Short mmCIF file of C-alpha atoms in Angstrom, two decimals:
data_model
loop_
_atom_site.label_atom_id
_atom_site.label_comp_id
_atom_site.label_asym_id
_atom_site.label_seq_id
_atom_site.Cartn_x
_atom_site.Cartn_y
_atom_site.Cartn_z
CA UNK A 2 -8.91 19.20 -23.92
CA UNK A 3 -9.54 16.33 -26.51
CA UNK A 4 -11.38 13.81 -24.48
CA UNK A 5 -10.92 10.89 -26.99
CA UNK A 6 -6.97 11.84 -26.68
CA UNK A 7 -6.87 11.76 -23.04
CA UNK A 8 -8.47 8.22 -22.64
CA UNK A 9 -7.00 6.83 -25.55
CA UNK A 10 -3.55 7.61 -24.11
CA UNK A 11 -4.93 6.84 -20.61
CA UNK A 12 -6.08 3.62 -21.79
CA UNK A 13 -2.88 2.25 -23.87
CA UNK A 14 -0.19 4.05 -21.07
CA UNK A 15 -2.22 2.02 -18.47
CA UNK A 16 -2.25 -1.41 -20.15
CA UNK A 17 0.85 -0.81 -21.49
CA UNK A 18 2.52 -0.35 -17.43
CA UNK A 19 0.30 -3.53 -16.27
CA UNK A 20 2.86 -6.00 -14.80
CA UNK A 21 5.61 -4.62 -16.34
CA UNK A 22 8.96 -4.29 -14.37
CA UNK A 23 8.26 -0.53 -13.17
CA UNK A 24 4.85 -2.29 -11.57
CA UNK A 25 6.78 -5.01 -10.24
CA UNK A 26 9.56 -2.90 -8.57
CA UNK A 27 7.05 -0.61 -6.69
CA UNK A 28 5.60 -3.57 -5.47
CA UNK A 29 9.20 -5.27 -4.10
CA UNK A 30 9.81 -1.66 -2.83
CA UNK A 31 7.08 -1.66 -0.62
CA UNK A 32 7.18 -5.33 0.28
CA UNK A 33 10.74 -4.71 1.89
CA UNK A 34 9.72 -1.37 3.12
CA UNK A 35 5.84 -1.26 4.16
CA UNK A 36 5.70 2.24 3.27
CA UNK A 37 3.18 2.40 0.76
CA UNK A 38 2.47 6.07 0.57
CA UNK A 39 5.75 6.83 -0.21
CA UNK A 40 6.61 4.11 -2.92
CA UNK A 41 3.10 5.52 -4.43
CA UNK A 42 4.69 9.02 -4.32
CA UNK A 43 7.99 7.83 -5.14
CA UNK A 44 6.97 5.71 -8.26
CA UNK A 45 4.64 8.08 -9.28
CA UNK A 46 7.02 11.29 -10.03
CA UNK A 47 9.12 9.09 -11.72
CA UNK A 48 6.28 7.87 -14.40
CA UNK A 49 5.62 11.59 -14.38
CA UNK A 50 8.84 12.24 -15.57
CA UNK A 51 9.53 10.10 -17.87
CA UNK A 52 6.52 10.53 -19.36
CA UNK A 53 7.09 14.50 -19.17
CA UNK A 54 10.59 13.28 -21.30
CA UNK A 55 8.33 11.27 -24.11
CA UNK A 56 6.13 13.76 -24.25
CA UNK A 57 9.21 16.63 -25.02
CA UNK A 58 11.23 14.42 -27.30
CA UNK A 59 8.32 13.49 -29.32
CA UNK A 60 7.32 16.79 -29.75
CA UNK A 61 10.38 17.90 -30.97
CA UNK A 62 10.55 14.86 -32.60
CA UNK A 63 7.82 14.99 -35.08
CA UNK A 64 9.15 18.63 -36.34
CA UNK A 65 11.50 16.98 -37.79
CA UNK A 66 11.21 13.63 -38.86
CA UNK A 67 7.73 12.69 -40.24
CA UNK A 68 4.87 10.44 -38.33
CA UNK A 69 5.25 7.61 -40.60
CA UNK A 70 8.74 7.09 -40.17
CA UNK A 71 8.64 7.65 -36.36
CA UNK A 72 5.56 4.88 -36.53
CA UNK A 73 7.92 2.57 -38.94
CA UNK A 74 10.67 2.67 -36.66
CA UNK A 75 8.75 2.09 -33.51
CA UNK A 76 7.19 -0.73 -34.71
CA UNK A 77 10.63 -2.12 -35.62
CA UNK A 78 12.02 -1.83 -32.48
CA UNK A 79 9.23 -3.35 -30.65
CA UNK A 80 9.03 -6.77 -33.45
CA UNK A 81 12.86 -6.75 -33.11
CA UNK A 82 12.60 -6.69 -28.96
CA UNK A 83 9.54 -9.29 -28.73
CA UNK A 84 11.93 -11.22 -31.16
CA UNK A 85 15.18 -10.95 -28.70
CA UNK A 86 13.45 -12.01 -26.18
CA UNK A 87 11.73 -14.86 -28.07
CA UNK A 88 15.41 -15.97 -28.76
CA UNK A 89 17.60 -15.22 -25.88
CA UNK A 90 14.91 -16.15 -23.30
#
């Protein structure tokens, strides 16, 4: 295992989930329920899976479409997001 990979990732997928509306639901989930071992479970598997699902479609992903252009278009979408919400918020 490439330890530089793992806390890269480790460190921009935890920064990146800090306060964001996944964090925020677990934490109104087990406000209203009290039943933090499951919500932990609960919200857990489902960042497992979805990350599972970024992990497959990039994969297949780069095969076919090159780096740069998946980097190019990412980038886009976030500017074009941050921009949205500049506007319509």
């Amino acid at each position: 295992m490439d330890k530089s990979l793992f806390w890269a990732t480790f460190v921009t997928v935890f920064l990146a989930e800090l306060g964001d509306k996944t964090q925020l639901a677990a934490m109104t989930a087990t406000a209203r329920s009290g039943a933090l071992v499951t919500v932990f479970l609960a919200a857990s598997a489902a960042l497992v899976c979805a990350t599972a699902i970024g992990v497959l479609v990039g994969g297949a992903l780069f095969k076919v479409i090159p780096e740069s252009v998946v980097k190019y278009v990412a980038g886009a979408a976030f500017v074009a997001v941050g921009l949205w919400v500049i506007v319509k918020g």
